[in-house]
PDB file of C-alpha atoms in Angstrom:
ATOM      1  CA  MET I   1      16.697 -14.701   7.698  1.00 52.00           C
ATOM      2  CA  PHE I   2      14.928 -11.683   9.204  1.00 56.00           C
ATOM      3  CA  LEU I   3      13.156 -10.916   5.911  1.00 57.00           C
ATOM      4  CA  LYS I   4      11.421 -14.308   5.927  1.00 64.00           C
ATOM      5  CA  LYS I   5       9.926 -13.793   9.400  1.00 74.00           C
ATOM      6  CA  VAL I   6       8.346 -10.415   8.630  1.00 80.00           C
ATOM      7  CA  ASN I   7       4.713 -10.394   7.518  1.00 83.00           C
ATOM      8  CA  TRP I   8       5.167  -7.958   4.646  1.00 81.00           C
ATOM      9  CA  ASP I   9       1.423  -7.649   4.096  1.00 82.00           C
ATOM     10  CA  VAL I  10       1.041  -6.237   7.604  1.00 85.00           C
ATOM     11  CA  VAL I  11       3.955  -3.849   6.960  1.00 84.00           C
ATOM     12  CA  GLY I  12       2.288  -2.774   3.698  1.00 82.00           C
ATOM     13  CA  ILE I  13      -1.052  -2.197   5.410  1.00 84.00           C
ATOM     14  CA  ILE I  14       0.602  -0.119   8.138  1.00 85.00           C
ATOM     15  CA  THR I  15       2.466   1.925   5.514  1.00 80.00           C
ATOM     16  CA  SER I  16      -0.724   2.555   3.517  1.00 79.00           C
ATOM     17  CA  VAL I  17      -2.719   3.563   6.570  1.00 81.00           C
ATOM     18  CA  THR I  18       0.115   5.850   7.714  1.00 81.00           C
ATOM     19  CA  CYS I  19       0.071   7.498   4.297  1.00 74.00           C
ATOM     20  CA  ALA I  20      -3.701   7.945   4.525  1.00 74.00           C
ATOM     21  CA  ILE I  21      -3.411   9.518   7.968  1.00 76.00           C
ATOM     22  CA  HIS I  22      -0.699  11.845   6.701  1.00 71.00           C
ATOM     23  CA  CYS I  23      -2.710  12.908   3.671  1.00 71.00           C
ATOM     24  CA  ALA I  24      -6.133  13.184   5.310  1.00 70.00           C
ATOM     25  CA  LEU I  25      -5.626  14.251   8.920  1.00 67.00           C
ATOM     26  CA  LEU I  26      -2.382  16.168   8.927  1.00 61.00           C
ATOM     27  CA  PRO I  27      -3.763  19.189   7.042  1.00 64.00           C
ATOM     28  CA  ILE I  28      -6.547  19.515   9.600  1.00 61.00           C
ATOM     29  CA  VAL I  29      -4.485  18.992  12.747  1.00 57.00           C
ATOM     30  CA  LEU I  30      -1.245  20.675  11.734  1.00 59.00           C
ATOM     31  CA  SER I  31      -2.423  23.592   9.630  1.00 63.00           C
ATOM     32  CA  SER I  32      -0.375  26.040  11.696  1.00 61.00           C
ATOM     33  CA  LEU I  33       3.021  24.454  10.934  1.00 62.00           C
ATOM     34  CA  PRO I  34       3.790  26.747   7.943  1.00 63.00           C
ATOM     35  CA  LEU I  35       3.711  29.664  10.378  1.00 63.00           C
ATOM     36  CA  LEU I  36       6.667  28.007  12.077  1.00 61.00           C
ATOM     37  CA  GLY I  37       8.448  27.405   8.780  1.00 62.00           C
ATOM     38  CA  ILE I  38       7.724  23.667   8.778  1.00 61.00           C
ATOM     39  CA  GLU I  39       6.196  22.326   5.566  1.00 61.00           C
ATOM     40  CA  VAL I  40       5.080  18.714   6.095  1.00 57.00           C
ATOM     41  CA  ILE I  41       1.600  18.748   4.639  1.00 58.00           C
ATOM     42  CA  HIS I  42       2.378  19.150   0.936  1.00 67.00           C
ATOM     43  CA  ASN I  43       6.051  18.304   0.935  1.00 74.00           C
ATOM     44  CA  ARG I  44       6.589  16.702  -2.486  1.00 83.00           C
ATOM     45  CA  ALA I  45       9.687  14.778  -1.429  1.00 85.00           C
ATOM     46  CA  PHE I  46       7.848  13.251   1.533  1.00 80.00           C
ATOM     47  CA  GLU I  47       4.800  12.431  -0.616  1.00 85.00           C
ATOM     48  CA  TYR I  48       6.922  10.691  -3.263  1.00 90.00           C
ATOM     49  CA  PHE I  49       8.890   8.891  -0.543  1.00 88.00           C
ATOM     50  CA  MET I  50       5.654   7.521   0.995  1.00 84.00           C
ATOM     51  CA  ILE I  51       4.322   6.426  -2.399  1.00 90.00           C
ATOM     52  CA  GLY I  52       7.653   4.788  -3.212  1.00 92.00           C
ATOM     53  CA  LEU I  53       7.781   3.075   0.168  1.00 88.00           C
ATOM     54  CA  ALA I  54       4.220   1.759  -0.231  1.00 88.00           C
ATOM     55  CA  PHE I  55       5.084   0.504  -3.721  1.00 93.00           C
ATOM     56  CA  VAL I  56       8.360  -1.190  -2.751  1.00 92.00           C
ATOM     57  CA  ILE I  57       6.926  -2.938   0.309  1.00 88.00           C
ATOM     58  CA  GLY I  58       3.770  -3.911  -1.552  1.00 89.00           C
ATOM     59  CA  ALA I  59       5.578  -5.153  -4.628  1.00 92.00           C
ATOM     60  CA  PHE I  60       7.976  -7.195  -2.485  1.00 90.00           C
ATOM     61  CA  SER I  61       5.153  -8.712  -0.451  1.00 88.00           C
ATOM     62  CA  LEU I  62       2.773  -9.416  -3.286  1.00 90.00           C
ATOM     63  CA  LEU I  63       5.405 -10.740  -5.676  1.00 91.00           C
ATOM     64  CA  ARG I  64       6.652 -13.128  -2.980  1.00 88.00           C
ATOM     65  CA  GLY I  65       3.092 -14.311  -2.435  1.00 88.00           C
ATOM     66  CA  TYR I  66       2.549 -14.756  -6.150  1.00 90.00           C
ATOM     67  CA  LEU I  67       5.849 -16.504  -6.888  1.00 90.00           C
ATOM     68  CA  TYR I  68       6.153 -18.752  -3.841  1.00 87.00           C
ATOM     69  CA  LYS I  69       2.654 -19.372  -2.539  1.00 85.00           C
ATOM     70  CA  HIS I  70      -0.598 -18.822  -4.407  1.00 86.00           C
ATOM     71  CA  HIS I  71       0.215 -17.905  -8.068  1.00 89.00           C
ATOM     72  CA  GLN I  72      -2.841 -15.621  -8.262  1.00 92.00           C
ATOM     73  CA  LEU I  73      -2.598 -12.241  -9.975  1.00 94.00           C
ATOM     74  CA  LYS I  74      -5.750 -10.773  -8.400  1.00 95.00           C
ATOM     75  CA  PRO I  75      -4.029  -9.388  -5.226  1.00 94.00           C
ATOM     76  CA  LEU I  76      -1.277  -7.849  -7.351  1.00 94.00           C
ATOM     77  CA  PHE I  77      -3.742  -6.174  -9.743  1.00 96.00           C
ATOM     78  CA  ILE I  78      -5.825  -4.794  -6.878  1.00 96.00           C
ATOM     79  CA  PHE I  79      -2.674  -3.408  -5.254  1.00 95.00           C
ATOM     80  CA  LEU I  80      -1.530  -1.816  -8.531  1.00 96.00           C
ATOM     81  CA  ILE I  81      -4.905  -0.099  -8.967  1.00 97.00           C
ATOM     82  CA  GLY I  82      -4.380   1.435  -5.519  1.00 95.00           C
ATOM     83  CA  ILE I  83      -0.882   2.606  -6.438  1.00 95.00           C
ATOM     84  CA  LEU I  84      -2.273   4.193  -9.615  1.00 96.00           C
ATOM     85  CA  PHE I  85      -4.781   6.132  -7.506  1.00 96.00           C
ATOM     86  CA  LEU I  86      -1.920   7.281  -5.251  1.00 91.00           C
ATOM     87  CA  VAL I  87       0.092   8.492  -8.214  1.00 94.00           C
ATOM     88  CA  ALA I  88      -2.991  10.149  -9.730  1.00 95.00           C
ATOM     89  CA  LYS I  89      -3.540  12.205  -6.581  1.00 92.00           C
ATOM     90  CA  GLN I  90      -0.119  13.748  -7.119  1.00 91.00           C
ATOM     91  CA  PHE I  91      -1.262  15.154 -10.469  1.00 92.00           C
ATOM     92  CA  TRP I  92      -4.832  16.128  -9.625  1.00 91.00           C
ATOM     93  CA  HIS I  93      -4.443  17.932  -6.295  1.00 85.00           C
ATOM     94  CA  LYS I  94      -8.021  19.164  -6.413  1.00 89.00           C
ATOM     95  CA  TRP I  95      -9.182  15.546  -6.114  1.00 91.00           C
ATOM     96  CA  GLU I  96      -6.553  14.483  -3.570  1.00 87.00           C
ATOM     97  CA  VAL I  97      -8.901  13.140  -0.887  1.00 83.00           C
ATOM     98  CA  VAL I  98     -11.286  11.644  -3.443  1.00 92.00           C
ATOM     99  CA  LEU I  99      -8.386   9.697  -4.987  1.00 93.00           C
ATOM    100  CA  LEU I 100      -6.737   8.875  -1.659  1.00 89.00           C
ATOM    101  CA  ILE I 101      -9.687   6.966  -0.228  1.00 90.00           C
ATOM    102  CA  PRO I 102      -9.898   4.342  -3.005  1.00 94.00           C
ATOM    103  CA  ALA I 103      -6.081   4.206  -3.148  1.00 93.00           C
ATOM    104  CA  VAL I 104      -5.837   3.118   0.475  1.00 89.00           C
ATOM    105  CA  ILE I 105      -8.802   0.762   0.153  1.00 92.00           C
ATOM    106  CA  PHE I 106      -7.321  -0.984  -2.898  1.00 95.00           C
ATOM    107  CA  ILE I 107      -3.809  -1.202  -1.420  1.00 91.00           C
ATOM    108  CA  VAL I 108      -4.993  -2.553   1.929  1.00 90.00           C
ATOM    109  CA  TYR I 109      -7.412  -4.958   0.237  1.00 94.00           C
ATOM    110  CA  GLY I 110      -4.629  -6.220  -2.046  1.00 93.00           C
ATOM    111  CA  HIS I 111      -2.446  -6.917   1.001  1.00 89.00           C
ATOM    112  CA  LEU I 112      -5.306  -8.586   2.885  1.00 91.00           C
ATOM    113  CA  LEU I 113      -6.174 -10.766  -0.100  1.00 93.00           C
ATOM    114  CA  ASN I 114      -2.515 -11.666  -0.575  1.00 90.00           C
ATOM    115  CA  ASN I 115      -2.177 -12.562   3.109  1.00 87.00           C
ATOM    116  CA  LYS I 116      -5.353 -14.653   2.987  1.00 89.00           C
ATOM    117  CA  THR I 117      -4.297 -16.550  -0.132  1.00 88.00           C
ATOM    118  CA  CYS I 118      -0.775 -17.079   1.233  1.00 83.00           C
ATOM    119  CA  THR I 119      -2.033 -18.586   4.492  1.00 81.00           C
ATOM    120  CA  HIS I 120      -4.761 -20.684   2.857  1.00 73.00           C
ATOM    121  CA  LYS I 121      -3.623 -24.271   2.958  1.00 54.00           C
ATOM    122  CA  PRO I 122      -5.300 -26.499   0.358  1.00 55.00           C
ATOM    123  CA  ALA I 123      -6.617 -29.797   1.641  1.00 43.00           C
ATOM    124  CA  VAL I 124      -4.152 -32.635   1.191  1.00 41.00           C
ATOM    125  CA  ASN I 125      -5.537 -35.617  -0.697  1.00 47.00           C
ATOM    126  CA  VAL I 126      -4.534 -38.730   1.266  1.00 47.00           C
ATOM    127  CA  THR I 127      -6.138 -41.405  -0.917  1.00 55.00           C
ATOM    128  CA  LYS I 128      -4.132 -44.571  -1.397  1.00 50.00           C
TER     129      LYS I 128
END
């Protein structure tokens, strides 16, 4: 019951933006943490967890939208392009920020498009 009341697109957007903040701002603000023995910035487990979380929430949200509401693949493809950019940044660390920016844009846009197409109500034809 609870799962039906949650706007999973909003949860996906929040997760993606949180990931972007972690990847982009944390190195600047928290660069002294390794001196304290805390490694948050390039913690592989945390990075993979965030990518997995973004994928699971996004896949759940966008597949529900596709199967039960709008039957359009465009939001799902846009989201998957964003996930591919996120995965690519794990392999090409030199280009991390360059790959992160389009990743977040594509993921958020996929969620926004999914939310828009899910809430769009087609006009009802009432001809008799």
